[in-house]
Coordinates of C-alpha atoms in Angstrom, one line a residue:
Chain L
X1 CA -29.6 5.8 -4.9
X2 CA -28.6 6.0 -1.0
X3 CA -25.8 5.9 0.0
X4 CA -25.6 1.9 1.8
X5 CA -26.2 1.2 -2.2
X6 CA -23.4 3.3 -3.6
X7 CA -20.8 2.5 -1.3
X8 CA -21.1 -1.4 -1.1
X9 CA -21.9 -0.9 -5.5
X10 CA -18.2 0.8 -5.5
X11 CA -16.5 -1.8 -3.1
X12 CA -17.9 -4.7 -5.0
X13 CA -16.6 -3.5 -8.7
X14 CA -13.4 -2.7 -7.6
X15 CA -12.7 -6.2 -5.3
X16 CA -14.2 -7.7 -8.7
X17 CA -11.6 -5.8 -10.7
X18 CA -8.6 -7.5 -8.6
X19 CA -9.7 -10.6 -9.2
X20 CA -10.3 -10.5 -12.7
X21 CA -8.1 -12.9 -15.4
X22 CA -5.4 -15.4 -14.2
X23 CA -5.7 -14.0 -10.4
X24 CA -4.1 -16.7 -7.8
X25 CA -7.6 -17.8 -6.7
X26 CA -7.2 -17.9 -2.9
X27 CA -5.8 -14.3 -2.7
X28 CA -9.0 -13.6 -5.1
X29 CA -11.6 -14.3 -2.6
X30 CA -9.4 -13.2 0.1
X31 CA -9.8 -9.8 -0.8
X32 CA -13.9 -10.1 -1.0
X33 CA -13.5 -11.8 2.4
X34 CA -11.6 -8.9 3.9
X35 CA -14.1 -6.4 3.0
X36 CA -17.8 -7.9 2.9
X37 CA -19.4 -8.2 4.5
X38 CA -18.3 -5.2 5.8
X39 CA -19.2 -3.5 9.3
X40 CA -20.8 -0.2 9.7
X41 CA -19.0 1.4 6.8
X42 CA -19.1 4.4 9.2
X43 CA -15.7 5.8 7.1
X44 CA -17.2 6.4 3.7
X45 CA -21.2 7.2 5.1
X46 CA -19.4 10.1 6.4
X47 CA -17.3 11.0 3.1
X48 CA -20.4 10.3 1.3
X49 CA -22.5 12.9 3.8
X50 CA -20.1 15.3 3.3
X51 CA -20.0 15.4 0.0
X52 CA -23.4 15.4 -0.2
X53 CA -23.8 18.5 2.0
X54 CA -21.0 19.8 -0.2
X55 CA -23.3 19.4 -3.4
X56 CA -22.2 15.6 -4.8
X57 CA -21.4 17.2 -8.2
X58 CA -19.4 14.3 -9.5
X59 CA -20.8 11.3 -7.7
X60 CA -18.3 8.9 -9.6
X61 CA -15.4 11.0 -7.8
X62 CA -17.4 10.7 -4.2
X63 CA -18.2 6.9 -4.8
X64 CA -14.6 6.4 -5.6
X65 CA -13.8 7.8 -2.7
X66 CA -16.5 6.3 -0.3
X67 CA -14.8 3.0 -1.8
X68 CA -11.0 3.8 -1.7
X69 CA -11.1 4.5 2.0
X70 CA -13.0 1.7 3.3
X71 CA -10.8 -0.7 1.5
X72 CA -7.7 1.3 3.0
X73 CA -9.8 0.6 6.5
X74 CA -9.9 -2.8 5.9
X75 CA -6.4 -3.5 4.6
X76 CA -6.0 -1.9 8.1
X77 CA -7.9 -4.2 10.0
X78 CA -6.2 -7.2 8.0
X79 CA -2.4 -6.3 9.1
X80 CA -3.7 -5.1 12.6
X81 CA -5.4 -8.9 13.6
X82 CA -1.9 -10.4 12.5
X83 CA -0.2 -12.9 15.1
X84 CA 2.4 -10.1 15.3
X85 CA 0.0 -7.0 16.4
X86 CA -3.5 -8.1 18.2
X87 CA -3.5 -12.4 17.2
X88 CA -7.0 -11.7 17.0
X89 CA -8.9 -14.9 15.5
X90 CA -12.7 -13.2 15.1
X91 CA -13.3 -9.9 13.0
X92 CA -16.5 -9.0 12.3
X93 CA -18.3 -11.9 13.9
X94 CA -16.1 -14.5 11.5
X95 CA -12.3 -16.0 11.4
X96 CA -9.9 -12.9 10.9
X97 CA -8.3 -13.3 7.3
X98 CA -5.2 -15.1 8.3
X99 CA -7.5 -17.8 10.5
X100 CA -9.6 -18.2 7.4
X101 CA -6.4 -18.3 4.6
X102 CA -3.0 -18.1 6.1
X103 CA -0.6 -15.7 7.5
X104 CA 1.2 -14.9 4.1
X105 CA -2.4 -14.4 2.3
X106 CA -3.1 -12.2 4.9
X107 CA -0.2 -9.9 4.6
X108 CA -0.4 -9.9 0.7
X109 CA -4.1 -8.8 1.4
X110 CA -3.8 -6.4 2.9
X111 CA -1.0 -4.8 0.6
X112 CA -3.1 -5.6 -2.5
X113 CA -6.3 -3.7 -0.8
X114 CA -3.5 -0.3 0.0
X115 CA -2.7 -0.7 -3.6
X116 CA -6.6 -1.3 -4.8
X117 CA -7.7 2.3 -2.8
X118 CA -5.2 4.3 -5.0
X119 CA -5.9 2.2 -8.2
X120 CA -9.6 2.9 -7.6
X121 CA -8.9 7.2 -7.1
X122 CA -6.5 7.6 -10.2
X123 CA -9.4 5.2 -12.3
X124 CA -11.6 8.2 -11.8
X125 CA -9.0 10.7 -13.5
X126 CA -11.2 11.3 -16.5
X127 CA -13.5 13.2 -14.5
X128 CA -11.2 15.6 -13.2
X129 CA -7.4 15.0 -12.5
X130 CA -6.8 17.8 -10.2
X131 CA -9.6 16.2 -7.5
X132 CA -8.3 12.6 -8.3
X133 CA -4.7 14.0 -7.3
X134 CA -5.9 15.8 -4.2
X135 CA -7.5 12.7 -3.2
X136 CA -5.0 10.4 -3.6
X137 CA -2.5 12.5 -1.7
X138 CA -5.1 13.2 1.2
X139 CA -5.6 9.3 1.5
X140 CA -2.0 8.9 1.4
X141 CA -1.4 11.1 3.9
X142 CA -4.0 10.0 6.7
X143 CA -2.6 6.0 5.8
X144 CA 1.3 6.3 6.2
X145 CA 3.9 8.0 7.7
X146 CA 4.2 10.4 9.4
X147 CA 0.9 10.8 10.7
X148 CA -1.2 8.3 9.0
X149 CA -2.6 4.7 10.4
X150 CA 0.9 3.2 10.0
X151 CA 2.2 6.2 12.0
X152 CA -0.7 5.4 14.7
X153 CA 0.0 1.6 14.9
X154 CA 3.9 2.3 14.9
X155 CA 3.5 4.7 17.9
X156 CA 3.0 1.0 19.9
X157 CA 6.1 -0.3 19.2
X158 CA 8.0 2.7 20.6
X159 CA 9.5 2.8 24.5
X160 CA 7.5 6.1 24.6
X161 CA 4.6 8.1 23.4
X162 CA 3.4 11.1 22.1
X163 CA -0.3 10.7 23.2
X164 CA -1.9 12.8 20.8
X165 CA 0.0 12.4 17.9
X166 CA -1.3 8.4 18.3
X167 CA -4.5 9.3 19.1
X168 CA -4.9 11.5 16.0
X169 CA -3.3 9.4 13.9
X170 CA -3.8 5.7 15.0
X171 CA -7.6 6.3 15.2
X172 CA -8.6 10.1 13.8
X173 CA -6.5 9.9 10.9
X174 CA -9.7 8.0 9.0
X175 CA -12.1 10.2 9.7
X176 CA -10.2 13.2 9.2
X177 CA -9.5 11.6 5.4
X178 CA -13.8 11.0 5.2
X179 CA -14.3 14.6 5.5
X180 CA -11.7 15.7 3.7
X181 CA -11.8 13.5 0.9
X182 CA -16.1 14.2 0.9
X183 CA -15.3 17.8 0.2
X184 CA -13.2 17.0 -2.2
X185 CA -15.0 14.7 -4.4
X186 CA -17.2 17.5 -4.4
X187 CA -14.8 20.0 -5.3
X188 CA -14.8 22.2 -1.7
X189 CA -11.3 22.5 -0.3
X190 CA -10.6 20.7 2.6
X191 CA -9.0 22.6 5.1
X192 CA -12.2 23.5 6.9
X193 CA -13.6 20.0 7.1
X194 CA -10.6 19.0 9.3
X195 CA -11.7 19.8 12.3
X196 CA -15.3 17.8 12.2
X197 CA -13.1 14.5 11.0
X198 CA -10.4 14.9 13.9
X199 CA -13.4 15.7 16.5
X200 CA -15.2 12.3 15.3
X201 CA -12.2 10.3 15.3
X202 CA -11.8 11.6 19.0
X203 CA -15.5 10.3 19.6
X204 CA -14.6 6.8 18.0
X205 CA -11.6 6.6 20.6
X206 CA -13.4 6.9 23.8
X207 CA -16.2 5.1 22.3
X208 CA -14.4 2.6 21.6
X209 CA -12.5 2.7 25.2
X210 CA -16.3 2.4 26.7
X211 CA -16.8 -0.7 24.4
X212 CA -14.1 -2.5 25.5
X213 CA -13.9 -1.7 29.3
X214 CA -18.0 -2.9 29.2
X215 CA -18.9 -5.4 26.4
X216 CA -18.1 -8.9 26.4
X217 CA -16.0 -10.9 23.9
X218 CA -19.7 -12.6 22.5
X219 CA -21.2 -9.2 21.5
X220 CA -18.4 -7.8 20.2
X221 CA -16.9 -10.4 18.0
X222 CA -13.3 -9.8 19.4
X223 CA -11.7 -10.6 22.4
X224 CA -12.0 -7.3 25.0
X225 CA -9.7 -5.8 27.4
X226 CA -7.2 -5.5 24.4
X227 CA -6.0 -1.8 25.2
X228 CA -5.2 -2.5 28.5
X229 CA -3.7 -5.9 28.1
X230 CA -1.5 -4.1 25.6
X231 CA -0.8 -0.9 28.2
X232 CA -2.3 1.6 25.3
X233 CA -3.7 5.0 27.3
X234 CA -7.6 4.5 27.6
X235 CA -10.1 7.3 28.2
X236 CA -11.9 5.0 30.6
X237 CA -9.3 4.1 32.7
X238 CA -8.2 7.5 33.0
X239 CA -11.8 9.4 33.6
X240 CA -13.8 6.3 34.8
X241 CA -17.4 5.0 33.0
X242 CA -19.4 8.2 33.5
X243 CA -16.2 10.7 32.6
X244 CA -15.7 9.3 29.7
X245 CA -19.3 9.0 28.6
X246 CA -19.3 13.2 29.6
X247 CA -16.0 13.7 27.5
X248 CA -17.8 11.6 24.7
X249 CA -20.7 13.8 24.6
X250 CA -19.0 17.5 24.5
X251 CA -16.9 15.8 21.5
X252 CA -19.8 15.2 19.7
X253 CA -21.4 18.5 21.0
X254 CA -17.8 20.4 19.3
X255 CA -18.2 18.4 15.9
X256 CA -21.3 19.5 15.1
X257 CA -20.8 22.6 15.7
X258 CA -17.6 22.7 13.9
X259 CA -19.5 21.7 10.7
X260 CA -18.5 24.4 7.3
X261 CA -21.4 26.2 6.3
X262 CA -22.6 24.5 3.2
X263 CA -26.1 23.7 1.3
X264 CA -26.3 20.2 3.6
X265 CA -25.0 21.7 6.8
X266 CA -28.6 20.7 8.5
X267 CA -28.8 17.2 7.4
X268 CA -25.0 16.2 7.9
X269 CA -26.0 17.5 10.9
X270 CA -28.4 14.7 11.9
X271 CA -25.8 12.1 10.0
X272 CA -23.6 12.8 12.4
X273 CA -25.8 12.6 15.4
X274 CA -27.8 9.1 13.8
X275 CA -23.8 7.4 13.5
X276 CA -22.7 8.7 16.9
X277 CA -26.0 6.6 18.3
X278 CA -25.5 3.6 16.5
X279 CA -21.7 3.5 17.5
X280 CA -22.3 3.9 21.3
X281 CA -24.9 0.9 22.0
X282 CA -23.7 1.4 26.0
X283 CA -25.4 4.9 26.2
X284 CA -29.3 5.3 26.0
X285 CA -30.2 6.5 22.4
X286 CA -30.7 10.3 22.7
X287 CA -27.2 11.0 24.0
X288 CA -26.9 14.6 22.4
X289 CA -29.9 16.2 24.8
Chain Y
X1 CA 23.4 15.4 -12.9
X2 CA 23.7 11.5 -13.2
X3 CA 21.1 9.2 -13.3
X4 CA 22.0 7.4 -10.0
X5 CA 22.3 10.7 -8.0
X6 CA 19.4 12.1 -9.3
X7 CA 17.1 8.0 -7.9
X8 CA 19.4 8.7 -4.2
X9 CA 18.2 12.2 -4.2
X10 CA 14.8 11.6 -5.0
X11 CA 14.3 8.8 -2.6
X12 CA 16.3 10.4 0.5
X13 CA 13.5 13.0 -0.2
X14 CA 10.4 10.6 -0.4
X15 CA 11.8 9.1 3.0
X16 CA 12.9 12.8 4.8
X17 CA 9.0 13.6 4.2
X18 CA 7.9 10.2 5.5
X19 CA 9.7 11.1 8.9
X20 CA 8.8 14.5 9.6
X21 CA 7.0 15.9 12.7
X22 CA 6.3 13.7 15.2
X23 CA 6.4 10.4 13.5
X24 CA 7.0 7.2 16.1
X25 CA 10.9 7.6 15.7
X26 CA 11.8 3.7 14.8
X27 CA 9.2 3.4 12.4
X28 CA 10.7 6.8 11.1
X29 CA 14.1 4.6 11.0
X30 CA 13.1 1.6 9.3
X31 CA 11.8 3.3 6.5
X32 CA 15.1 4.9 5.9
X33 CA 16.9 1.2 7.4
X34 CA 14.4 -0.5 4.5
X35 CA 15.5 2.0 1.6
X36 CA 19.5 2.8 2.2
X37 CA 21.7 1.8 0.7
X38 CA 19.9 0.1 -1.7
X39 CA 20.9 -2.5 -4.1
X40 CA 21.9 -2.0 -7.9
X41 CA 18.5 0.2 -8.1
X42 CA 18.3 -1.7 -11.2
X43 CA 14.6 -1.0 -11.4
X44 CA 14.6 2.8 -11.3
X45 CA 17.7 2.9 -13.4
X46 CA 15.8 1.3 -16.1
X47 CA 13.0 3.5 -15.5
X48 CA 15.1 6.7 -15.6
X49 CA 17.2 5.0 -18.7
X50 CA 13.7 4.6 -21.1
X51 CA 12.6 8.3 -20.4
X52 CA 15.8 9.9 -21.0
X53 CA 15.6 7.4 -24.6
X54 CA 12.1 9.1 -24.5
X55 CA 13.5 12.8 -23.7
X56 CA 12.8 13.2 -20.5
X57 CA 11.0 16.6 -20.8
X58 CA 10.1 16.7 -17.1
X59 CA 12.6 15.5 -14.6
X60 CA 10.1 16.1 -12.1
X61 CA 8.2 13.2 -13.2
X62 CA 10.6 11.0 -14.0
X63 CA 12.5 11.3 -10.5
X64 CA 9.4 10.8 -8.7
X65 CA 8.4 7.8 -11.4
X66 CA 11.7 6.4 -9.9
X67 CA 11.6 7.1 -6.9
X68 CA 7.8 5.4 -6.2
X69 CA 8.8 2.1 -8.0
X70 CA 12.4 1.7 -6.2
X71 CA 10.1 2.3 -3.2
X72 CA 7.5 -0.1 -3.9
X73 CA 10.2 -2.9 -4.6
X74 CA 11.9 -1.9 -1.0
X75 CA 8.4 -2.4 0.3
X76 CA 8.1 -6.2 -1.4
X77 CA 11.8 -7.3 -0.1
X78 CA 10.4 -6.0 3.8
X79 CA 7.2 -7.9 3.5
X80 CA 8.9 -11.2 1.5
X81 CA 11.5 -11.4 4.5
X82 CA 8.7 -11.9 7.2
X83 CA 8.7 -15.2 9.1
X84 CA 5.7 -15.9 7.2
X85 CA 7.2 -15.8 3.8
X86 CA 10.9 -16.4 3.2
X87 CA 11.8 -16.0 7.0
X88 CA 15.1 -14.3 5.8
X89 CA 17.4 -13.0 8.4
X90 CA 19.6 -11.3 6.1
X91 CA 19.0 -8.8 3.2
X92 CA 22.0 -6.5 0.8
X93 CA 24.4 -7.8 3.5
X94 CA 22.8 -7.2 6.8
X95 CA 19.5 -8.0 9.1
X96 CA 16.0 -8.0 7.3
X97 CA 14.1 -5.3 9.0
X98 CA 11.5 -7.6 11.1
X99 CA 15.4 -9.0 12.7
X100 CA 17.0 -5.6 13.1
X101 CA 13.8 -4.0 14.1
X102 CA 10.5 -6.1 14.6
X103 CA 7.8 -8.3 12.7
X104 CA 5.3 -5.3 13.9
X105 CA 7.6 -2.5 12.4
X106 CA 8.2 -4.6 9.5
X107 CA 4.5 -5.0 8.3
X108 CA 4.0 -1.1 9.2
X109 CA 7.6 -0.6 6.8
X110 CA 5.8 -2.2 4.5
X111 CA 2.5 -0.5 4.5
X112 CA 3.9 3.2 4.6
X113 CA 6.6 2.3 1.6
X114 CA 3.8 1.5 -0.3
X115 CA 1.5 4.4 0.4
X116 CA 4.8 6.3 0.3
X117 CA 5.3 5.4 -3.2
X118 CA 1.6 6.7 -4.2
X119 CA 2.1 9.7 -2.3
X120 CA 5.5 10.6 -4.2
X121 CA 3.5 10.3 -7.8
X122 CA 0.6 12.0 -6.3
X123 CA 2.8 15.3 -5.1
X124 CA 3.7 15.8 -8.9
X125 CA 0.6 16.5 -10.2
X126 CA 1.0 19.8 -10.8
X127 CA 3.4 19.2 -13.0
X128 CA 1.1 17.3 -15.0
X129 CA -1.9 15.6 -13.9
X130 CA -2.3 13.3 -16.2
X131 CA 0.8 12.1 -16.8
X132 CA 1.1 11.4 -12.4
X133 CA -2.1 9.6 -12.4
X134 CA -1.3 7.3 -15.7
X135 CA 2.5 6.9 -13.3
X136 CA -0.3 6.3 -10.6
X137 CA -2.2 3.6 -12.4
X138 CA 0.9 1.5 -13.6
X139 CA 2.3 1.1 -10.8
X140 CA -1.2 -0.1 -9.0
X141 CA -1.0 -2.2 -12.1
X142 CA 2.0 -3.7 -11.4
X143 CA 1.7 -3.8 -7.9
X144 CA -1.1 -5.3 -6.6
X145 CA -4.0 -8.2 -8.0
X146 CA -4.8 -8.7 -10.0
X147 CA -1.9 -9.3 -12.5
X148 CA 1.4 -7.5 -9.8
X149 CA 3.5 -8.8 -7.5
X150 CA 1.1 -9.3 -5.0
X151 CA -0.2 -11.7 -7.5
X152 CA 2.8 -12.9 -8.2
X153 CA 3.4 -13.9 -4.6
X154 CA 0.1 -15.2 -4.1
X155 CA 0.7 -17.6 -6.8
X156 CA 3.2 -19.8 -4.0
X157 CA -0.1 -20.2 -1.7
X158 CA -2.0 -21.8 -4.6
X159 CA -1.9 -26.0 -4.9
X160 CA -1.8 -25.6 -8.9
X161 CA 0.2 -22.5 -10.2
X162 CA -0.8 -20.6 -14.0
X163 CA 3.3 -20.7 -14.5
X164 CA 3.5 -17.8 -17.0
X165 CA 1.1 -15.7 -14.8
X166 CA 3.5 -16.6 -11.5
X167 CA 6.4 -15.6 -13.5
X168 CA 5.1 -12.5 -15.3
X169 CA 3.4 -11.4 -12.3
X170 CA 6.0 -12.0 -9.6
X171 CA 9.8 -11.1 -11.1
X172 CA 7.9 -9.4 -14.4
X173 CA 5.7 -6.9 -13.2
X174 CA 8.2 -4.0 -11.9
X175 CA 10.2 -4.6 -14.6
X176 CA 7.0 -3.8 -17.1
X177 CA 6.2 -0.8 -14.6
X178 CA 9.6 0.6 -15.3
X179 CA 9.7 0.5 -19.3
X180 CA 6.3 1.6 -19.2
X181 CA 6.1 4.5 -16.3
X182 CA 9.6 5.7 -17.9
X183 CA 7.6 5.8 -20.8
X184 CA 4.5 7.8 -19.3
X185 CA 6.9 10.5 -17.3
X186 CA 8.3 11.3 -20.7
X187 CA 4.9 11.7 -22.5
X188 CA 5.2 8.6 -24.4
X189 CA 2.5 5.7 -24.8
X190 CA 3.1 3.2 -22.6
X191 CA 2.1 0.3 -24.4
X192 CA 4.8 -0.3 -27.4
X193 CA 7.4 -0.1 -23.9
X194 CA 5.1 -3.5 -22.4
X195 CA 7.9 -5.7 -24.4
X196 CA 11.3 -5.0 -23.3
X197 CA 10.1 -4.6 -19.5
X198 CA 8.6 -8.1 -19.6
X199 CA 11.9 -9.6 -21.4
X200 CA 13.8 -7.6 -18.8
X201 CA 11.9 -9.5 -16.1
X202 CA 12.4 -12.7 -17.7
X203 CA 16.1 -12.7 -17.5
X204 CA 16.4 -11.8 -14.6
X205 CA 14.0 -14.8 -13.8
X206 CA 16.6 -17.0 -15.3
X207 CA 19.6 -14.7 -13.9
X208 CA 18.2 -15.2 -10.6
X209 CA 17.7 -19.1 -11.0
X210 CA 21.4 -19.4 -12.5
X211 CA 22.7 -16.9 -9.0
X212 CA 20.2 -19.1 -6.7
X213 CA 22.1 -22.5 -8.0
X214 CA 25.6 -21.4 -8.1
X215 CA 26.5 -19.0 -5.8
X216 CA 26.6 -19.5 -2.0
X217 CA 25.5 -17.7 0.7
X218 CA 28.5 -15.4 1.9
X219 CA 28.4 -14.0 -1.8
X220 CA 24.5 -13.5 -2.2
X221 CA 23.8 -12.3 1.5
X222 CA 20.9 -14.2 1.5
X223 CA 20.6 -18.2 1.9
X224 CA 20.7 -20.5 -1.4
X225 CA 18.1 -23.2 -2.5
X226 CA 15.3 -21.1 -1.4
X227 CA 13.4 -21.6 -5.2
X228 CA 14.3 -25.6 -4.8
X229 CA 13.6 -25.7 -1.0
X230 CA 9.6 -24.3 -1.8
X231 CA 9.7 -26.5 -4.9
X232 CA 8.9 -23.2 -7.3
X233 CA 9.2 -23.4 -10.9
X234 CA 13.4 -23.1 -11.7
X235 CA 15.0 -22.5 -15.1
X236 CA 18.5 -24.4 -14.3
X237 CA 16.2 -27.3 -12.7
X238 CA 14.2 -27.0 -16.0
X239 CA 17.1 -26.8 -18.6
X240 CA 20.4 -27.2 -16.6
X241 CA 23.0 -24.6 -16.3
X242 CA 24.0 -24.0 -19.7
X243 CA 20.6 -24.4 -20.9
X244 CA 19.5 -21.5 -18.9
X245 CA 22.6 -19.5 -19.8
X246 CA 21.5 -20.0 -23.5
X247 CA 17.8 -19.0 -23.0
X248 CA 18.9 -16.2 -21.3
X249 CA 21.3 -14.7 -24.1
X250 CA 18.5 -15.1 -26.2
X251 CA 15.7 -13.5 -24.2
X252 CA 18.5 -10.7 -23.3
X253 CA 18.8 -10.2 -27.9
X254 CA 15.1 -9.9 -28.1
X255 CA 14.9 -7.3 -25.3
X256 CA 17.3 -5.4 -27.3
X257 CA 15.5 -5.7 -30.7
X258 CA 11.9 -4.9 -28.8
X259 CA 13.3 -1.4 -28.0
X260 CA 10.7 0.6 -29.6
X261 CA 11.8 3.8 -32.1
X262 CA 12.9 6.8 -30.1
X263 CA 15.3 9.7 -29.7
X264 CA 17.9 7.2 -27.7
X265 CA 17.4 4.2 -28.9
X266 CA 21.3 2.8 -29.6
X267 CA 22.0 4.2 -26.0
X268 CA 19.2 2.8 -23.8
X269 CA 20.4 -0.7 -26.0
X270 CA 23.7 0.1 -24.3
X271 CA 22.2 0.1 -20.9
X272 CA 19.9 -2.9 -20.9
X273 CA 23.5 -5.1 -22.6
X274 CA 25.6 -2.8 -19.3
X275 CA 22.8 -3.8 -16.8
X276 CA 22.5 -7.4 -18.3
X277 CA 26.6 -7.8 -17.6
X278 CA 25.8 -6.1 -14.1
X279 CA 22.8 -8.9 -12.8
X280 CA 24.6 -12.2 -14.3
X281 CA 27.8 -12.7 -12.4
X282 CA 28.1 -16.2 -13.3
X283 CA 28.6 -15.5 -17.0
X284 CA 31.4 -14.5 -18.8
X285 CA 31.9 -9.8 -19.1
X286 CA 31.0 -9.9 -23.3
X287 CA 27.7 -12.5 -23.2
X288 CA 25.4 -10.6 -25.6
X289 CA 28.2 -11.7 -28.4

């Protein structure tokens, strides 16, 4: 089955689960509405590769996984378009979940999707506790304090900042918990996928940076220019365009290279080139030459 | 070492953990701000009360069983003091964290209590792994949709409300997670324990509607009317004050004769009459009579 299948299989049974029996109804499809459609689902394709590469030996602990991290990303994205953080009305092309419920159904959302990713690891016990555990605390870990998303978003609200420690956690942390969590699922140990999940969340940043310095609001779905109405440090702003583009490509350059030897290693390889094109529409298509 | 030093200590510990390195340093505060000192940590107590009755074979698990739900119900009283929810300025006495803090560092003490609380059940594993992720499971259960007190606080968005869901849901859930997960970190099955938490959770349903109608707001530290003022379902409204006070004498007797067969039966029956006393200010010291 690929992968696209597995993932969006795994999100939809466990959305279904929370919604099952007397549910309030509006929270019900709030959930579905906060995670599909979903966007890229660059998060779990990359746990999913990983674990591939690392032999997939218990797929039912890797789609767990796959699911229980993008539904941590979109509780995320939830609490992060609130009127309090970014007020954002669009996500994903569509009203942001507390345009198209309320404000309270947005925050209860997003606390029932945190919830939901752990519910959906320790469901998959059965099949081996001791991975279950490892991902639960690895999730965990890269979602709260102190160096999780929480940490990351927190890091705003402070008079001053430790630049990488935000960096890492307010945008690596994910990605650093897809290759960890791949390996994982797939019974490696993780310590030596850190480094490609850190390097790609470093990619997403200024990636992101070039996105917003150069799309408009109509292609992107969300308003632009947020970072630097909101005074966050920005690769562009600090390297200019064709800096940042440079610094974009020796990331991407270090991640492969930093990839574990493992049975997959050539094909996660390419996975990791294929996402880094179809996240960076402002560079011409064969970016890694 | 007494119950209530052992829930302090293993909380102080969740939170030290949750502020380590370098974590964005009010965040780091709130979550301590959000957790200390806490209220009559009736939850936990319970918890801690039914594995002792149970034997309580491995502190380990039940400390960190206590220490995750008293967590997770800190991280609902943050979250149900928002603007958007009860807009509550006060909370044990002193400002809700979105007044003394922010509404952004309020969401975010939220979010990392909750992952916090999954992370603490998670780091006992290896004590026993199955016995964490069953902990693990309950309180996702509990917690979230579709049957926790997410649920539960969804229900007030809905125009038509399942009553007995709302209720079980919103003040019954983390009383049924603490029977039951004191059950589980003593080895015991957690279903024949289902019965006295949601009895528990019904009183103080009716304790809280008795408090909410009688009391005023220099006593509670919160303001009064707030069931009346949304026009939520309300025992005294329902049956009057000494209606209510009779249905709760009664639902407190069956909680009592639902305690299953175990090692401490007569004394965890001596807690749940102590904590009853505790919880229902309004009635006379000796109401179980």
């Amino acid at each position: 089955m690929p992968i696209e299948t597995r993932i969006e299989a795994a999100i939809a049974q466990a959305i279904a689960r929370g919604q099952a029996g007397p549910a309030p109804a509006r929270l019900a499809e709030a959930l579905d509405y906060a995670t599909a459609p979903g966007g890229a689902r660059i998060r779990p394709t990359i746990l999913m590769s990983v674990a591939l590469a690392c032999g997939d030996d218990c797929p039912d602990l890797s789609d767990a996984a796959a699911a229980a991290l993008e539904i941590m990303h979109c509780a995320s994205l939830v609490h992060d378009d609130l009127p309090c953080f970014d007020d954002a009305d669009l996500r994903r092309g569509k009203p942001s979940v507390h345009r198209a419920y309320c404000e309270p159904l947005a925050v209860l959302t997003g606390d029932a999707l945190i919830i939901m990713a752990f519910e959906i690891l320790a469901r998959v016990a059965d099949r081996d506790a001791g991975r279950a555990t490892a991902l639960i605390l690895a999730l965990a870990r890269r979602s709260g304090m102190p160096s999780g998303i929480c940490a990351g978003q927190g890091w705003e609200s402070e008079a001053s900042v430790d630049l990488e420690a935000y960096h890492r956690s307010k945008t690596g942390a994910l990605f650093i918990a897809a290759t960890q969590m791949g390996a994982i699922a797939a019974g490696h140990e993780p310590e030596s996928w850190y480094e490609l999940g850190a390097r790609i969340g470093s990619a997403f940043q200024v990636a992101d940076d070039l996105r917003d310095a150069l799309l408009d609001a109509e292609t992107l779905g969300k308003p632009v220019g947020q970072d630097d109405l909101h005074g966050r440090p920005n690769a562009v702003a600090e390297l200019g365009v064709q800096g940042a583009v440079a610094r974009l490509k020796d990331i991407l350059a270090g991640a492969i290279a930093s990839i574990p030897s493992c049975p997959g290693e050539a094909r996660l390889a390419m996975m990791v080139q294929m996402q880094a094109e179809r996240i960076i529409p402002v560079l011409p298509a064969r970016m890694g030459a």
